[in-house]
Coordinates of C-alpha atoms and ligand atoms in Angstrom, one line a residue:
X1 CA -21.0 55.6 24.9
X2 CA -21.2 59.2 25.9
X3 CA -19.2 59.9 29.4
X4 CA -21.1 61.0 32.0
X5 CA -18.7 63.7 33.3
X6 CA -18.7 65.1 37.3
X7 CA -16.2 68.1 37.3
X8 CA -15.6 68.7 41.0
X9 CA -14.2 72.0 41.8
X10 CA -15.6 73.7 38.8
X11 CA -15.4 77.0 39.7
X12 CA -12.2 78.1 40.1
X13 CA -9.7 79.1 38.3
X14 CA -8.7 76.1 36.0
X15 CA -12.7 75.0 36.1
X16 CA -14.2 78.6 34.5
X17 CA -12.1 77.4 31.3
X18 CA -12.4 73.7 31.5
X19 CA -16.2 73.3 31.8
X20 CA -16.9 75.8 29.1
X21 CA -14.7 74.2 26.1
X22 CA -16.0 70.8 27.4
X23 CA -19.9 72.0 26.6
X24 CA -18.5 73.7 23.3
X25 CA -17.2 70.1 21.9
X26 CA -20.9 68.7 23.0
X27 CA -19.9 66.6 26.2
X28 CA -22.7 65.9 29.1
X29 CA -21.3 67.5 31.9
X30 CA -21.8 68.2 36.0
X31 CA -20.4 70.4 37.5
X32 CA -19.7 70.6 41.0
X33 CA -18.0 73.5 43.7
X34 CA -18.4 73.4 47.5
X35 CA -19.8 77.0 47.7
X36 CA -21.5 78.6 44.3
X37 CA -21.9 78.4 41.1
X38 CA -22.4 74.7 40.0
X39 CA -24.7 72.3 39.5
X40 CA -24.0 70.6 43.0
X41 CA -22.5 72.5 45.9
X42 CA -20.9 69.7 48.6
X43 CA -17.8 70.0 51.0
X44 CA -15.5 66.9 49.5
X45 CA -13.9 66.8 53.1
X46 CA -17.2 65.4 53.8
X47 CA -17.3 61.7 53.3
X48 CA -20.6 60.4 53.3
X49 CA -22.0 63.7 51.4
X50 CA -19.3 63.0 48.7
X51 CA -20.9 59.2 48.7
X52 CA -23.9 60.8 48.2
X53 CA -23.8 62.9 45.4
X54 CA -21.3 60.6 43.6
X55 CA -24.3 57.9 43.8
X56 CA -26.5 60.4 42.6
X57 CA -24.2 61.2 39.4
X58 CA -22.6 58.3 38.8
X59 CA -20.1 59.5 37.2
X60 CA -18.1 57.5 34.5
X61 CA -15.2 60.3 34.7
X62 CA -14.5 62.5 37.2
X63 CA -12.0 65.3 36.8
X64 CA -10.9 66.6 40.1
X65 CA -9.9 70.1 40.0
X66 CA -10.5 70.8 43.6
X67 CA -7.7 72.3 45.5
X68 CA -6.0 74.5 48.3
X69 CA -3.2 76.2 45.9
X70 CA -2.6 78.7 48.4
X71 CA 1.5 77.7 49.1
X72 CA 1.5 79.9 52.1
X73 CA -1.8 79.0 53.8
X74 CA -0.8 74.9 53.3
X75 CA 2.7 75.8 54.8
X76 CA 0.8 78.0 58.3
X77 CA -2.2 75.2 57.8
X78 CA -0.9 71.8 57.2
X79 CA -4.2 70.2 58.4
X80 CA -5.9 72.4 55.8
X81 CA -3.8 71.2 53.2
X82 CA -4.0 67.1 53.8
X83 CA -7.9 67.9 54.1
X84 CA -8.5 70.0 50.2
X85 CA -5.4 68.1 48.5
X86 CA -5.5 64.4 49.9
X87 CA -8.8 63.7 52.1
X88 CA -10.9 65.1 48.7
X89 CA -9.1 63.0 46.7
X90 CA -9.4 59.8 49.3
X91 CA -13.2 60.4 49.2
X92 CA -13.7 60.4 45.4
X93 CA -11.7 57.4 45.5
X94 CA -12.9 55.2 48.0
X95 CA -16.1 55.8 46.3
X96 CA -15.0 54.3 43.1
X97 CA -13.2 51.4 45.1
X98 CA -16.3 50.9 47.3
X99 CA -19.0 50.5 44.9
X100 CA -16.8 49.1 42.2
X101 CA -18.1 51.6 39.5
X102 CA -16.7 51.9 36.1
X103 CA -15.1 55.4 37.0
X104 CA -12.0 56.8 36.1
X105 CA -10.4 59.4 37.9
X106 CA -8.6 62.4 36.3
X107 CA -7.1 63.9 39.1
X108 CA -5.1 67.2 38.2
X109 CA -2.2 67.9 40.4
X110 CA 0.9 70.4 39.8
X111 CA 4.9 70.9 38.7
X112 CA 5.8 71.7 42.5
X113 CA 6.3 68.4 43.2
X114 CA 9.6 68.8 41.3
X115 CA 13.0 70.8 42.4
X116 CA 16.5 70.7 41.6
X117 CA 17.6 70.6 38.2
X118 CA 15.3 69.7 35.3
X119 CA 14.3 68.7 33.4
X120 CA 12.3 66.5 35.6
X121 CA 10.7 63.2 34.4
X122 CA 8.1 61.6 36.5
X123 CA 9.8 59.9 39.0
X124 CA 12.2 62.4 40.3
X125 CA 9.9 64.1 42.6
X126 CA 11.5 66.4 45.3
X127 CA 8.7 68.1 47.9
X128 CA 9.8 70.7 49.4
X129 CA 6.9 72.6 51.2
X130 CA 3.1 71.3 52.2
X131 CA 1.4 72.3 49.3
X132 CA 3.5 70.2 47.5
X133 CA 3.5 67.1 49.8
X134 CA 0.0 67.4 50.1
X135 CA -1.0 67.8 46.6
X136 CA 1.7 64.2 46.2
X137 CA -0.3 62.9 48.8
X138 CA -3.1 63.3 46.6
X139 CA -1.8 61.8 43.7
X140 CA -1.3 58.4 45.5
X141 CA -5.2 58.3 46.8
X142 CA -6.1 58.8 43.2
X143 CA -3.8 56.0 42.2
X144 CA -5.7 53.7 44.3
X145 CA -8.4 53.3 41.2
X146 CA -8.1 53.5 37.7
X147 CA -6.5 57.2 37.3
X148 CA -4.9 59.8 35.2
X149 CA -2.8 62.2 37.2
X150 CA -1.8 65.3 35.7
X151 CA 1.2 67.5 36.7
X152 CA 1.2 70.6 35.3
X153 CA 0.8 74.8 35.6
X154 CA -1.1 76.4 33.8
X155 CA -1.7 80.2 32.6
X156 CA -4.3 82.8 31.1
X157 CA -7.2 85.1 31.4
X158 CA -8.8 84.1 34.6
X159 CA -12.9 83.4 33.9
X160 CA -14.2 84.0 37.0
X161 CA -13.5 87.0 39.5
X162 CA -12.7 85.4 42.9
X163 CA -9.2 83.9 41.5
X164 CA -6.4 85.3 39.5
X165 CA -4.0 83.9 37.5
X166 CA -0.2 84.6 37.3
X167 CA -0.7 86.3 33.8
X168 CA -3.7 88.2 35.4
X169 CA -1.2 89.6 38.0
X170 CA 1.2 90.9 35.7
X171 CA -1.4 92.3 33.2
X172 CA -2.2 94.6 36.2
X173 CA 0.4 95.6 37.1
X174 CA 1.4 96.5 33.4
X175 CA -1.9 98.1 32.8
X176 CA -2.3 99.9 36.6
X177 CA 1.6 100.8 36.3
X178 CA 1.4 99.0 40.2
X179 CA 5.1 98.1 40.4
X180 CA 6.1 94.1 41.1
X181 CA 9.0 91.8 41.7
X182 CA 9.6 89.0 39.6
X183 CA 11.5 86.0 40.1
X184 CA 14.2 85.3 37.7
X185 CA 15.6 82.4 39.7
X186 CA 12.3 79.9 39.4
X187 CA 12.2 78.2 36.4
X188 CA 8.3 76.5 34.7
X189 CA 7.1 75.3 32.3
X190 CA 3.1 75.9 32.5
X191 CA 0.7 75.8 29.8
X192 CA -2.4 78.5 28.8
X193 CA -5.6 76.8 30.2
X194 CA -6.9 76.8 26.5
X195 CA -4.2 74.5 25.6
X196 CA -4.5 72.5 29.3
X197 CA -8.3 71.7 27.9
X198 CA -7.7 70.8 24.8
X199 CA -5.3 68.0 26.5
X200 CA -7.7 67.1 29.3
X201 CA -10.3 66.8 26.4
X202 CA -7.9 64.4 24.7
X203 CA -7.3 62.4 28.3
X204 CA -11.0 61.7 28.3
X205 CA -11.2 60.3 25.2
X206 CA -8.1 57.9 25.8
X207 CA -8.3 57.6 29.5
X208 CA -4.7 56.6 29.9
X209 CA -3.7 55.3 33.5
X210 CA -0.5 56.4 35.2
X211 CA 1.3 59.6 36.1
X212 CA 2.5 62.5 33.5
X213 CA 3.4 65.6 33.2
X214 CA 1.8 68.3 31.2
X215 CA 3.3 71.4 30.8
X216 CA 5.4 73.3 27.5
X217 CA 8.4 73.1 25.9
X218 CA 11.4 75.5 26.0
X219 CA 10.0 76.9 30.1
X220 CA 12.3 79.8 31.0
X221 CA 12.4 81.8 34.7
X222 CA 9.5 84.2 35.6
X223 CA 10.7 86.9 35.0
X224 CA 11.8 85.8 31.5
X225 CA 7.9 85.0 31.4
X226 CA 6.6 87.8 32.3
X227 CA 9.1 90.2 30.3
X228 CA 8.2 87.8 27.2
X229 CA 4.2 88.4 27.9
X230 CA 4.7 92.4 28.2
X231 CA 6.2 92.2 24.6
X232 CA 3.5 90.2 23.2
X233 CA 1.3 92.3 24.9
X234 CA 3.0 95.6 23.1
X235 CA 3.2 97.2 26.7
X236 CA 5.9 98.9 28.7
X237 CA 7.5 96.8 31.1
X238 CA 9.1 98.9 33.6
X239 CA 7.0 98.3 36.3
X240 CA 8.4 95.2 36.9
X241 CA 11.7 94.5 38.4
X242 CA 13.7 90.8 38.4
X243 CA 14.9 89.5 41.8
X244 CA 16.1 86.2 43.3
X245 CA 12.8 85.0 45.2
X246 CA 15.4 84.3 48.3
X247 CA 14.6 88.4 48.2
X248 CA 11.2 88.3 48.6
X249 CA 10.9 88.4 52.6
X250 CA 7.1 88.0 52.1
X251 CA 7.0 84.4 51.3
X252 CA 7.3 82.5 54.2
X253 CA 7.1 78.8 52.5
X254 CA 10.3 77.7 50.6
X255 CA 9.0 78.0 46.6
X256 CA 11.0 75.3 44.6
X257 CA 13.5 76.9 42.0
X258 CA 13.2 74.9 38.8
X259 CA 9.8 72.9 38.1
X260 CA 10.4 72.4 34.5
X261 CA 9.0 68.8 32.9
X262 CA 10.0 66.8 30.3
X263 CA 6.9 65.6 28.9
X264 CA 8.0 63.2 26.6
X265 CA 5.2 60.3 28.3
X266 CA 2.0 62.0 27.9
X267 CA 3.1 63.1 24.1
X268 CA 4.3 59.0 23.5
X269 CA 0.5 57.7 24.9
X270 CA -1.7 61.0 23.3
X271 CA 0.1 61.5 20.1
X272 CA 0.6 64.8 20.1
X273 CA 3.3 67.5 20.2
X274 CA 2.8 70.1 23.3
X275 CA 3.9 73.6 22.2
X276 CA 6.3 75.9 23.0
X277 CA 6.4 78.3 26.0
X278 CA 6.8 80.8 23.8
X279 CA 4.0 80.6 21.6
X280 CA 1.9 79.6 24.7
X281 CA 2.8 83.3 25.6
X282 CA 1.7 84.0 22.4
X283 CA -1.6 82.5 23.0
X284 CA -2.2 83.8 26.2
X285 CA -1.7 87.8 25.0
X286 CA -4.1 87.4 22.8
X287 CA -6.7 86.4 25.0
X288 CA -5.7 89.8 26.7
X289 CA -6.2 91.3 23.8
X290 CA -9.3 89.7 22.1
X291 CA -10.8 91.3 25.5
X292 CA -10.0 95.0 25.5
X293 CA -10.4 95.3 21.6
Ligands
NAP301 N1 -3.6 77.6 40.0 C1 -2.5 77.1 39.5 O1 -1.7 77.9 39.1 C2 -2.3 75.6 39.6 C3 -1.0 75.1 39.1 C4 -0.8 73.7 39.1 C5 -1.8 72.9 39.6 N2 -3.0 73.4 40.0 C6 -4.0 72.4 40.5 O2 -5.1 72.5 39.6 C7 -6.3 72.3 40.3 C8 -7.3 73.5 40.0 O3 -6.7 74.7 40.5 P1 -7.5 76.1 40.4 O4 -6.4 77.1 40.4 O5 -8.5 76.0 39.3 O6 -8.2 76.0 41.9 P2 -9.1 77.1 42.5 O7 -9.3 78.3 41.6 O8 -8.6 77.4 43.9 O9 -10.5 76.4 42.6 C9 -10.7 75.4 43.5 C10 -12.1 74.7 43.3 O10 -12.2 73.7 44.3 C11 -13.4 73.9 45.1 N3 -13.1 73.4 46.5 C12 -12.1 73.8 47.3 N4 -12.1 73.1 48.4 C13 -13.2 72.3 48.3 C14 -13.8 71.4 49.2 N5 -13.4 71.1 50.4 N6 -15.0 70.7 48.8 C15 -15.5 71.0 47.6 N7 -14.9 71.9 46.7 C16 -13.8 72.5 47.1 C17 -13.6 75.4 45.0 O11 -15.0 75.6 45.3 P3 -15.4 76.9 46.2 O12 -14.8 78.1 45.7 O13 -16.9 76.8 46.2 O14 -14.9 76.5 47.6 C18 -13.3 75.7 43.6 O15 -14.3 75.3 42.7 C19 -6.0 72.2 41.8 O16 -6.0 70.9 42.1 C20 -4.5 72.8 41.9 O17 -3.8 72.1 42.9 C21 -3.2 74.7 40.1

């Protein structure tokens, strides 16, 4: 049977690469956003118009990218949070539980549920800030119906203009000479998108129920990221500067310190080996530089 696919929150940052490899491997997809730029445009805070269009689709997998990642404005706006990170979710749910469709949920949701020292296997979540307990929140709506729930972090060229991606940042700052703090006390392990679809593309086809992380192996501090991107990049680095994020006064919401993931489950139940940080760096520069050449 061919999957009838809904991807809600399309748009954005994560969905701009998603969508696009999905049509390239010949996969029926819908795509969906709340303002522009998809197929169907509806506020999934809104209950009865998510009913609505998810009658209308009838989705047999729905991959839920949609999200407040925002740290600062869940941490001023906890409301806000609980409404994008755990209300969409309950809708898109309840939905599935209501009519009793054969629908499985692929709900993606991130590495700062973790803290503390890692390497952190699934069940040694620590939340330390809204966006985090929000976005867990989340994850136990979605595991109300048969779901996939994917924590991870992801990296690369950004697709669409309205959101940038860490890699974006740093790229320019190293190409504007715009000078930046890094942290090199907050430790990930995040994956390019490329790679991230490639393994969501792999989830649909398996549909495996449960939670697991998804990130790389080998993660390393920020700042060692960011140096390690510059070099790959063949570009000066001396616009940015390492500090402890306790530093940065700017951030007003506690930022966990080491997010790292063993993902050892996802690899048993997809048979695959995830890659190294460092060659996701790799991967990432040359996405940079497939573009300027
Ligand atoms: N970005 C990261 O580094 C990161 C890391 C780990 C995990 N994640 C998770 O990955 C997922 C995708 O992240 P992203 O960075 O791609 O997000 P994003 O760029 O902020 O995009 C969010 C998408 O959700 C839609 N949306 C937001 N609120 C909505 C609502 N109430 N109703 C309907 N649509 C709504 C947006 O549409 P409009 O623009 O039209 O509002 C947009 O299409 C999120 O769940 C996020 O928590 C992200």
């Amino acid at each position: 049977m061919i999957p009838n696919i809904l991807i809600t929150g399309a748009t954005g940052l994560l969905g701009t690469t998603l969508v696009p490899h999905l049509k390239k491997y010949g996969y029926s997809v819908v795509t969906h956003a709340r303002t522009s730029g998809a197929d169907l445009l509806v506020d999934l805070t809104n209950r009865d118009s998510t009913f609505e269009m998810l009658t209308h689709v009838q989705p047999n997998i729905i991959i839920n990218l949609v999200g407040l990642t925002n740290v600062e404005v869940c941490q001023q706006q906890p409301n806000a949070a609980y409404l994008a990170n755990t209300w969409t979710v309950e809708n898109l749910a309840h939905w599935i539980m209501k009519t009793g469709a054969a629908c499985h949920l692929v709900q993606i949701s991130t590495d700062h549920v973790y803290d503390g020292i890692g390497l952190h296997t699934e069940d040694q979540v620590t939340l330390t800030n809204n966006y985090a307990f929000s976005k867990y929140a989340g994850e136990l709506a979605a595991l109300l119906v048969p779901s996939t729930i994917l924590r991870t972090n992801f990296v690369g060229r950004s697709k669409t203009q309205n959101r940038e991606s860490l890699t974006d940042w740093v790229y320019t700052s190293l190409t504007s000479g715009k000078h930046v703090q890094v942290f090199k006390d907050v430790f990930f392990s995040p994956l390019s998108m490329t790679t991230l679809a490639e393994m969501i593309q792999l989830v649909i086809e398996r549909t495996p129920v449960g939670i697991f992380n998804l990130g790389s192996h080998n993660g390393m501090t920020k700042a060692e990221f960011a140096f390690a991107f510059a070099k790959c990049l063949g570009m000066r680095s001396d616009t940015m500067t390492p500090i402890q994020s306790s530093q940065a006064t700017f951030l007003k919401a506690y930022r966990p310190k080491n997010m790292r993931m063993a993902c050892s489950k996802f690899e048993k139940i997809i048979g695959v080996r995830l890659p190294l940080l460092k060659d996701e760096i790799e991967r990432v520069a040359r996405e940079y530089h497939d573009e300027v050449t």
